[in-house]
PDB file of C-alpha atoms in Angstrom:
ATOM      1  CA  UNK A 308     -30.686  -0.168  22.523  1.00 39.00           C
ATOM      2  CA  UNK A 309     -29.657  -3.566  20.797  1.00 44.00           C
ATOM      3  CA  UNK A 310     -26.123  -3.600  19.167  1.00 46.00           C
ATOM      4  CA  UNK A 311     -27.991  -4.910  15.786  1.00 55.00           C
ATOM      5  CA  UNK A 312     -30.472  -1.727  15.918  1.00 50.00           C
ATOM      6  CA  UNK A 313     -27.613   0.980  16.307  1.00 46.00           C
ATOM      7  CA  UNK A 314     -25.578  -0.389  13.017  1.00 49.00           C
ATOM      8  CA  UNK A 315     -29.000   0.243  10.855  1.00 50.00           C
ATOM      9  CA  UNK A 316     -30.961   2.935  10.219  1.00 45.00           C
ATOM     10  CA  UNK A 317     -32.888   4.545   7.843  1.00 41.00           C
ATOM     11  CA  UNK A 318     -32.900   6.612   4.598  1.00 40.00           C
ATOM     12  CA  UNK A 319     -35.644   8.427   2.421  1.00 43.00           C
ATOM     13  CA  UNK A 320     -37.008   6.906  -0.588  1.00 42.00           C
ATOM     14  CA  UNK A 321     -35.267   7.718  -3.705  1.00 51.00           C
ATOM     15  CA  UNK A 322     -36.786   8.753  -6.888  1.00 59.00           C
ATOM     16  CA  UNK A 323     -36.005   7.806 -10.647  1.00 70.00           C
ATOM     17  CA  UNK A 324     -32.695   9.217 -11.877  1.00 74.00           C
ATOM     18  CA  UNK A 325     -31.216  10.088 -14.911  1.00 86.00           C
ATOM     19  CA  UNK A 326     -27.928   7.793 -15.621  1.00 88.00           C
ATOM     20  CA  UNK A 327     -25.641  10.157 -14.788  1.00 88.00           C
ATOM     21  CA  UNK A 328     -26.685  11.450 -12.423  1.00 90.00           C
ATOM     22  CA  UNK A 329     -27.173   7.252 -10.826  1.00 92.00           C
ATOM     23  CA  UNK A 330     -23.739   7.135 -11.812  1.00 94.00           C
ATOM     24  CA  UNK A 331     -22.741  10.001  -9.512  1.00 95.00           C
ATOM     25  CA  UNK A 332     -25.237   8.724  -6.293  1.00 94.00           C
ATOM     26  CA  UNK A 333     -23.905   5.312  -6.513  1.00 93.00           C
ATOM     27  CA  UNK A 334     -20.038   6.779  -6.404  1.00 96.00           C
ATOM     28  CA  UNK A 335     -20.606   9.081  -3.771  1.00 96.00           C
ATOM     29  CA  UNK A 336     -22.238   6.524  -1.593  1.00 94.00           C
ATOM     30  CA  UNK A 337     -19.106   4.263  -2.584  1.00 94.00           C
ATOM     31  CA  UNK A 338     -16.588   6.509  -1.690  1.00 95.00           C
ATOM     32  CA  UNK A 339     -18.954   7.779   1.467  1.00 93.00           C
ATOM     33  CA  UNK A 340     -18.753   4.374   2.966  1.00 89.00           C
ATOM     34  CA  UNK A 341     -15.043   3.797   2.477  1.00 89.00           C
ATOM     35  CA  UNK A 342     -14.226   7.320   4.135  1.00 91.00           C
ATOM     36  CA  UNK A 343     -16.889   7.151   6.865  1.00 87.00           C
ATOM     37  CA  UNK A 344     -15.588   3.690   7.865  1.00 81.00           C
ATOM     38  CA  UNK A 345     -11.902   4.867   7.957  1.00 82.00           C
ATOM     39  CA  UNK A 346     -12.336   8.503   9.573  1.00 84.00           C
ATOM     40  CA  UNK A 347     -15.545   8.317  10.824  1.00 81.00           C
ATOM     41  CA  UNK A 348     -18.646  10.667  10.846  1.00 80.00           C
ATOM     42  CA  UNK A 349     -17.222  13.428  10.774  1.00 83.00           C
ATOM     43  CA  UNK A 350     -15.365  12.550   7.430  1.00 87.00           C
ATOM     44  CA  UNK A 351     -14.679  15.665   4.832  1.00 92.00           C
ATOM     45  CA  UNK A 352     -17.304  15.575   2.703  1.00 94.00           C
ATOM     46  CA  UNK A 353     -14.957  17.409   0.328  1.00 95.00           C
ATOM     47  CA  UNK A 354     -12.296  14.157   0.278  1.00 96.00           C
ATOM     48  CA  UNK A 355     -15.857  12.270  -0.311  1.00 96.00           C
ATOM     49  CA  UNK A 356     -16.290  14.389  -3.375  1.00 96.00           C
ATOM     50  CA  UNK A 357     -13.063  13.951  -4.632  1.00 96.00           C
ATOM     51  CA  UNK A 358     -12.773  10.099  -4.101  1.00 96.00           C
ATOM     52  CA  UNK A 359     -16.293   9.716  -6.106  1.00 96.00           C
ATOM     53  CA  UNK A 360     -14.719  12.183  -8.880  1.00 96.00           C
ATOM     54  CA  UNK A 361     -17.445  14.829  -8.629  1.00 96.00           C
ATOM     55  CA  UNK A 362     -17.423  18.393  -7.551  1.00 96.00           C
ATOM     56  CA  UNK A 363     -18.794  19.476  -3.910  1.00 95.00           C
ATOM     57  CA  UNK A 364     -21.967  20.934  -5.423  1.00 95.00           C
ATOM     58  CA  UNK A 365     -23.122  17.239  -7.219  1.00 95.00           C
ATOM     59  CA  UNK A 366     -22.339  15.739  -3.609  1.00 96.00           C
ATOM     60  CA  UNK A 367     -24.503  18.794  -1.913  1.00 95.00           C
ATOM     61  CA  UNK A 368     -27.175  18.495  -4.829  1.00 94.00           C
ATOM     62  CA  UNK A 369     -27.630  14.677  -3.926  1.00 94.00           C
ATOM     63  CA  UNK A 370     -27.155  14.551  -0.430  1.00 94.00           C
ATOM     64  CA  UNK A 371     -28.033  18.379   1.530  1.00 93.00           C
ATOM     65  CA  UNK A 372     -26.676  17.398   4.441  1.00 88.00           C
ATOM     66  CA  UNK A 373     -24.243  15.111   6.111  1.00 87.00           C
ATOM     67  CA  UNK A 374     -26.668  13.650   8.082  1.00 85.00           C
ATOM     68  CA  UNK A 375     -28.637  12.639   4.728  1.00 87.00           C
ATOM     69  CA  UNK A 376     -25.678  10.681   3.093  1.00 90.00           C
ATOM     70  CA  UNK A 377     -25.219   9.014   6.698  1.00 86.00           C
ATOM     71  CA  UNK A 378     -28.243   7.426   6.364  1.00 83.00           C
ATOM     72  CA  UNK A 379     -28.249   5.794   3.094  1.00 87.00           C
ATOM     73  CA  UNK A 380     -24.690   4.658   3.637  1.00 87.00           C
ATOM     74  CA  UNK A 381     -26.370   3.086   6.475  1.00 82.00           C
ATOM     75  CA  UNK A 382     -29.399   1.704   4.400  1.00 84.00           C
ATOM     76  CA  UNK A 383     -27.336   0.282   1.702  1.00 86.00           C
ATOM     77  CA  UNK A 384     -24.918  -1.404   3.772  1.00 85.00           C
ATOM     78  CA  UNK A 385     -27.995  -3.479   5.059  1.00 86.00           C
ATOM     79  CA  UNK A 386     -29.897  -4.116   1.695  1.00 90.00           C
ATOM     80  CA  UNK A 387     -26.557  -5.959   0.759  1.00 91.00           C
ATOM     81  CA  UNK A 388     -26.488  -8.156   3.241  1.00 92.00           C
ATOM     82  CA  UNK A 389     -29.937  -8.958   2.901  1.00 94.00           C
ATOM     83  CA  UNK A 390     -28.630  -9.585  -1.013  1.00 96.00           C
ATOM     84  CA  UNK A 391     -26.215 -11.556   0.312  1.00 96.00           C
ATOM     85  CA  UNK A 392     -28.756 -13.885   2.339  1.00 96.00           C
ATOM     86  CA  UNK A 393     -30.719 -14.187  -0.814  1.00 96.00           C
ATOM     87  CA  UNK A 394     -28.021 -15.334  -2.533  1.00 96.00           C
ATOM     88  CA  UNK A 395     -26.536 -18.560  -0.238  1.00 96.00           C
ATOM     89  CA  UNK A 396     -30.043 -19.119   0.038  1.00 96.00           C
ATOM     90  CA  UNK A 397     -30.020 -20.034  -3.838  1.00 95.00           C
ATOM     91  CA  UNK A 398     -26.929 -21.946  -4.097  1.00 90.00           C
ATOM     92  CA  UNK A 399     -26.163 -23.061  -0.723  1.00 85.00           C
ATOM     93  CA  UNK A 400     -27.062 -26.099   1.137  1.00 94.00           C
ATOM     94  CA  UNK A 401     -29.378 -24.354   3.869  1.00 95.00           C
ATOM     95  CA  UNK A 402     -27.025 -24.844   6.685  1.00 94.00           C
ATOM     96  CA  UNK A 403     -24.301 -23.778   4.864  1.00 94.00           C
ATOM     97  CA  UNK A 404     -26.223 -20.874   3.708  1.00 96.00           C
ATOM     98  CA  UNK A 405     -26.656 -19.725   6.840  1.00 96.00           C
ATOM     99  CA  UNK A 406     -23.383 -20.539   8.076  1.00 95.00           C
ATOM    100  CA  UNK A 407     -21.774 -18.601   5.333  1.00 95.00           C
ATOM    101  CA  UNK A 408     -23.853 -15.745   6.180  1.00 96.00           C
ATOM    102  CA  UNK A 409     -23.518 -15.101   9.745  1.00 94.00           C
ATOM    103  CA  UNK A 410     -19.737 -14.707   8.402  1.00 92.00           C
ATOM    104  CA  UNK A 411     -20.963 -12.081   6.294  1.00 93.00           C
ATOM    105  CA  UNK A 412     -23.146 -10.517   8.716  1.00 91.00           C
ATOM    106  CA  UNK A 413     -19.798 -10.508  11.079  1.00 88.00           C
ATOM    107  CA  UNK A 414     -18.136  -8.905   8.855  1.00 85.00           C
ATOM    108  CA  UNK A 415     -20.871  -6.178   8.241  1.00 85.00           C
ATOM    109  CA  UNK A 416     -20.602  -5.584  12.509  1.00 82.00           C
ATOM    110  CA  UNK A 417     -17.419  -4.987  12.190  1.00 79.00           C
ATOM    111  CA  UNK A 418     -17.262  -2.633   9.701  1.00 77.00           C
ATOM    112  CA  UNK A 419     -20.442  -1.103  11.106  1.00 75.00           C
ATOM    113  CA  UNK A 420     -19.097  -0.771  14.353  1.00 70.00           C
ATOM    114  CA  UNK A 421     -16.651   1.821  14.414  1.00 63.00           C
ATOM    115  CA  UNK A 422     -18.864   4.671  12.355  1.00 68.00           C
ATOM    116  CA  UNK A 423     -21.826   3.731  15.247  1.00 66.00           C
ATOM    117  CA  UNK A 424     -18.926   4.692  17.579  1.00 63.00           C
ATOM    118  CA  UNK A 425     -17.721   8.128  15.952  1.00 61.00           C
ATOM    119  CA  UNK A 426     -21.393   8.834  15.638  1.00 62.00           C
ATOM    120  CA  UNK A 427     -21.949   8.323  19.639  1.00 58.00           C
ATOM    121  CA  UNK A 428     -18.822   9.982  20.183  1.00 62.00           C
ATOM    122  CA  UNK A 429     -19.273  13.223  18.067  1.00 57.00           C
ATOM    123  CA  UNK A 430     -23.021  13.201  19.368  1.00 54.00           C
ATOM    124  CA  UNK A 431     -24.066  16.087  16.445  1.00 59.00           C
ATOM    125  CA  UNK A 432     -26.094  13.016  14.777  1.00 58.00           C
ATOM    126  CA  UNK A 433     -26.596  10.548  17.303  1.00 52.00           C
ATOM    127  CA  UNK A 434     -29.990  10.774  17.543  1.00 57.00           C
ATOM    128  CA  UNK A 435     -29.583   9.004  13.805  1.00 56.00           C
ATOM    129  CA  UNK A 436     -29.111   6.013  15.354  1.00 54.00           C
ATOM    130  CA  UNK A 437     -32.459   5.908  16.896  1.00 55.00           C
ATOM    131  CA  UNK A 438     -34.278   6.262  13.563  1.00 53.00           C
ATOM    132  CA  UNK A 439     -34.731   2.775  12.451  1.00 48.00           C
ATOM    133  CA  UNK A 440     -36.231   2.345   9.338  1.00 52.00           C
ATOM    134  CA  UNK A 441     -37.288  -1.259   9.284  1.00 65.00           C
ATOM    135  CA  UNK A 442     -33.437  -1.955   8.335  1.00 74.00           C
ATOM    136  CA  UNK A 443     -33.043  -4.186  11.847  1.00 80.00           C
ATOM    137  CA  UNK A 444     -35.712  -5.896  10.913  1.00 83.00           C
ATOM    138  CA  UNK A 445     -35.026  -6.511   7.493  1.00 87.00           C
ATOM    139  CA  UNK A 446     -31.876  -7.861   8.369  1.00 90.00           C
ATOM    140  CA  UNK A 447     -33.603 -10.017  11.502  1.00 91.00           C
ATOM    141  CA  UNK A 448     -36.176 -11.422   8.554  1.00 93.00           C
ATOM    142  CA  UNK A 449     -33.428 -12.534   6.266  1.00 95.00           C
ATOM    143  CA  UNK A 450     -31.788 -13.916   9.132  1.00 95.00           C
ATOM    144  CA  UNK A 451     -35.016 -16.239  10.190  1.00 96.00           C
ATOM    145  CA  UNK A 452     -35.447 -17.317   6.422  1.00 96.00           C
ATOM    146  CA  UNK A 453     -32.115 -18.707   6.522  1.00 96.00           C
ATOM    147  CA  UNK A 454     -32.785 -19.922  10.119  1.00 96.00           C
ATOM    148  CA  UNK A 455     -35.819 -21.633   8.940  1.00 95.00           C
ATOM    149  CA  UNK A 456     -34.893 -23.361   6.017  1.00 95.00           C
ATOM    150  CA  UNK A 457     -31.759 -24.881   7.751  1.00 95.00           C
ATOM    151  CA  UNK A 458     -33.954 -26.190  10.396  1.00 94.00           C
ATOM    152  CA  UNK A 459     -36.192 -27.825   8.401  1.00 93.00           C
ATOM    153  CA  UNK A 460     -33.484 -29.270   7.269  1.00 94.00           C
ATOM    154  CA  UNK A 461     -32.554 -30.577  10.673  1.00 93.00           C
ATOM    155  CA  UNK A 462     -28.817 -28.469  10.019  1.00 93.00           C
ATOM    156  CA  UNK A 463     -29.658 -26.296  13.151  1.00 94.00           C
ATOM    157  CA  UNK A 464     -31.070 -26.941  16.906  1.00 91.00           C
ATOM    158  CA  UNK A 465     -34.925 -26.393  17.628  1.00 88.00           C
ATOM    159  CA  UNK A 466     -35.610 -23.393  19.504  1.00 90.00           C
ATOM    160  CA  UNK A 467     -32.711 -21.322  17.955  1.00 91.00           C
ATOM    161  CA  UNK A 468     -34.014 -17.689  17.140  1.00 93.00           C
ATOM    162  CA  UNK A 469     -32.865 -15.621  14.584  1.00 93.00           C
ATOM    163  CA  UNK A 470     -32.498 -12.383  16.900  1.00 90.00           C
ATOM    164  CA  UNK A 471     -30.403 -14.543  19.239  1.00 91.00           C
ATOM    165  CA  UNK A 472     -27.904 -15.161  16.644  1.00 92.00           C
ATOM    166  CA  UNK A 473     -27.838 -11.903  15.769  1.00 90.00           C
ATOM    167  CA  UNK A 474     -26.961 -10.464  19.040  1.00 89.00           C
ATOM    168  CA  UNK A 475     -24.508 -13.174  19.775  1.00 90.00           C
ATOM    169  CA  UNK A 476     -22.648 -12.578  16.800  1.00 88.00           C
ATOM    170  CA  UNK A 477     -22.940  -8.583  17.365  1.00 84.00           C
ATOM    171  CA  UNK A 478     -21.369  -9.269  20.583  1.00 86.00           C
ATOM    172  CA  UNK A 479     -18.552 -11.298  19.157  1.00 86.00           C
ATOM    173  CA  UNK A 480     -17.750  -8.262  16.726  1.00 77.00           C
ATOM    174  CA  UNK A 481     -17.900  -5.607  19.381  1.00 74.00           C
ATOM    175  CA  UNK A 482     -15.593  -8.045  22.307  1.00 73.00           C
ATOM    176  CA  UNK A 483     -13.136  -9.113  19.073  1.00 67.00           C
ATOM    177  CA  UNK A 484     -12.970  -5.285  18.913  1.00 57.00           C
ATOM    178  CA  UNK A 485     -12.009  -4.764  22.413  1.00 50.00           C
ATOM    179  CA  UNK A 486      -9.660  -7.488  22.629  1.00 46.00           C
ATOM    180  CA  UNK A 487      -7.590  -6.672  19.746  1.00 49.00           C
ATOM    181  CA  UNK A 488      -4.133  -7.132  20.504  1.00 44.00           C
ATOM    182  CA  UNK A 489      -4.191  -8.233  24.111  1.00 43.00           C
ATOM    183  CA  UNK A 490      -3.661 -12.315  23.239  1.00 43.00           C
ATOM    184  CA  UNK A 491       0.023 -13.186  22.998  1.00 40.00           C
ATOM    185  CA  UNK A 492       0.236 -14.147  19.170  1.00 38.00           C
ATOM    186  CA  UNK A 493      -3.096 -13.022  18.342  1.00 42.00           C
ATOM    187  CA  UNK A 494      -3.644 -13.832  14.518  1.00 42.00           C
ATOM    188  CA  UNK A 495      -6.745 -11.407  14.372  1.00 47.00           C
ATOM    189  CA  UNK A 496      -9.464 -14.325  13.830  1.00 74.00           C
ATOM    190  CA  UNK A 497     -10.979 -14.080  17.312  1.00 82.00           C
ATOM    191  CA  UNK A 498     -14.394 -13.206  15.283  1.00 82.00           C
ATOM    192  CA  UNK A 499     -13.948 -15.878  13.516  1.00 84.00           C
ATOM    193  CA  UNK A 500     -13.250 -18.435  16.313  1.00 88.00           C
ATOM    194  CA  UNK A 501     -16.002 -17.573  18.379  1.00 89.00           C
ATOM    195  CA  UNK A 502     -18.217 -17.322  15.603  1.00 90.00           C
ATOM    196  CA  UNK A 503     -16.859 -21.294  15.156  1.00 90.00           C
ATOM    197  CA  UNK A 504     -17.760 -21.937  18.487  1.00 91.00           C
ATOM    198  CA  UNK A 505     -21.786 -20.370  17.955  1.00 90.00           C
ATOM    199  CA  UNK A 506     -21.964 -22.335  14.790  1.00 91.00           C
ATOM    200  CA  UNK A 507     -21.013 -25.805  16.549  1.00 91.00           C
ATOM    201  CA  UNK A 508     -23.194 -24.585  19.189  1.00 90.00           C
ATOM    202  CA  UNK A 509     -26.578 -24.274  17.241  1.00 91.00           C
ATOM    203  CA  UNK A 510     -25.647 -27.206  14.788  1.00 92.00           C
ATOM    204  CA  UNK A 511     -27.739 -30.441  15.617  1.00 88.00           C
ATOM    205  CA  UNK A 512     -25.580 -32.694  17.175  1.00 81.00           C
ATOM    206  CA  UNK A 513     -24.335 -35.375  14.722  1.00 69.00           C
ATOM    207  CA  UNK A 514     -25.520 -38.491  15.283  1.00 38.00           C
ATOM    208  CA  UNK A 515     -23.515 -41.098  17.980  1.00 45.00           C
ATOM    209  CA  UNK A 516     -21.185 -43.009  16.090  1.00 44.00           C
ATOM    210  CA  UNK A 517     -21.866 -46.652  15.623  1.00 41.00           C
ATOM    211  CA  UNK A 518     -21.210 -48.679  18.731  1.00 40.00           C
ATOM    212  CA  UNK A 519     -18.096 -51.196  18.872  1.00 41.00           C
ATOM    213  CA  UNK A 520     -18.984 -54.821  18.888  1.00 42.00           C
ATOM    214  CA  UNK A 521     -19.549 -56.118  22.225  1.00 43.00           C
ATOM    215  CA  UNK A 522     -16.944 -57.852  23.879  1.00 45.00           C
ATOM    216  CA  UNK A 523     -16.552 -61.510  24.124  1.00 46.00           C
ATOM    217  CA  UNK A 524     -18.923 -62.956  26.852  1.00 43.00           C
ATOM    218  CA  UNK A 525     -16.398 -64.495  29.434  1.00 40.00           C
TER     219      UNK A 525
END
């Protein structure tokens, strides 16, 4: 299984909700994501009560089950990087844009990365990770939009897929990961080094710089 489709999966349609009760969802999945990341899967769902500021029953009455408030913690972290694509893509340059977001999407693998592992490692839910919704390839569409407006703009190589990048920079989450702390004087930018090096990698080459006046026939 791709690195990209274990970090997205997906969540049942919501209906309409009273204000409130919106209110309460949108804290619970809040505080759900920030205790998930740190503790993992097996998070109390009690602290995640508490850290939204609603009782265990509004939690319970929202989301039955662990395993349903998994999933749209899941869900939502995707639909905001797709958010975030749709946003350089209206006030970036398109290489820029696209540039910027593979930062973001970095970002999202790493944060991703260590609730795919507590899920794999518990293995009560891991079968979650197996149900994708269409979120990896939501995420691999925004991707090729960005993809394919920077290469019409002749920013980025021909032939450069958008499900390459993604994998490349998934890999450069999950080996930052495993190389943390091993470097002599490691600043904790790996990611963002090697993500330097992809980016110069699928940039088109800039153009050979003028050539020096010939020299003096002898």
């Amino acid at each position: 299984m791709a690195i990209l489709e274990v970090m997205v999966v997906g969540s049942r349609a919501r209906g309409p909700m009273r204000a409130d009760a919106r209110r309460n969802y949108e804290r619970i999945v809040v505080a759900a994501e920030e205790i998930f990341t740190a503790h993992g899967a097996d998070a109390s769902l009690e602290e995640i009560a508490r850290r939204a500021g609603v009782g265990s029953a509004t939690l319970h009455r929202h989301f039955p089950s662990r395993r349903s408030l998994l999933e749209v913690v899941f869900r939502d972290r995707a639909e905001a990087l797709c958010a975030r694509a749709r946003e350089h893509a209206a006030h970036g340059e398109p290489g820029i844009a696209l540039f910027a977001w593979l930062r973001d999407f970095t970002t999202y693998a790493a944060a991703s990365r260590g609730l795919v592992g507590s899920l794999l490692r518990d293995g009560r839910d891991a079968d979650l990770l197996e149900e994708s919704d269409g979120c990896a390839a939501m995420i691999t569409a925004a991707a090729g939009e960005l993809l394919g407006r920077a290469r019409q703009a002749g920013t980025v190589r021909t032939g450069v897929r958008a499900d390459d990048l993604l994998a490349l920079v998934s890999a450069i989450s999950l080996a930052s990961h495993e190389g943390e702390g091993e470097g002599e004087g490691d600043d904790g930018s790996q990611a963002g080094r090697l993500l330097d090096l992809v980016i110069e990698g699928v940039r088109t080459p800039r153009a050979p710089a003028a050539a020096s006046a010939s020299p003096a026939a002898s």
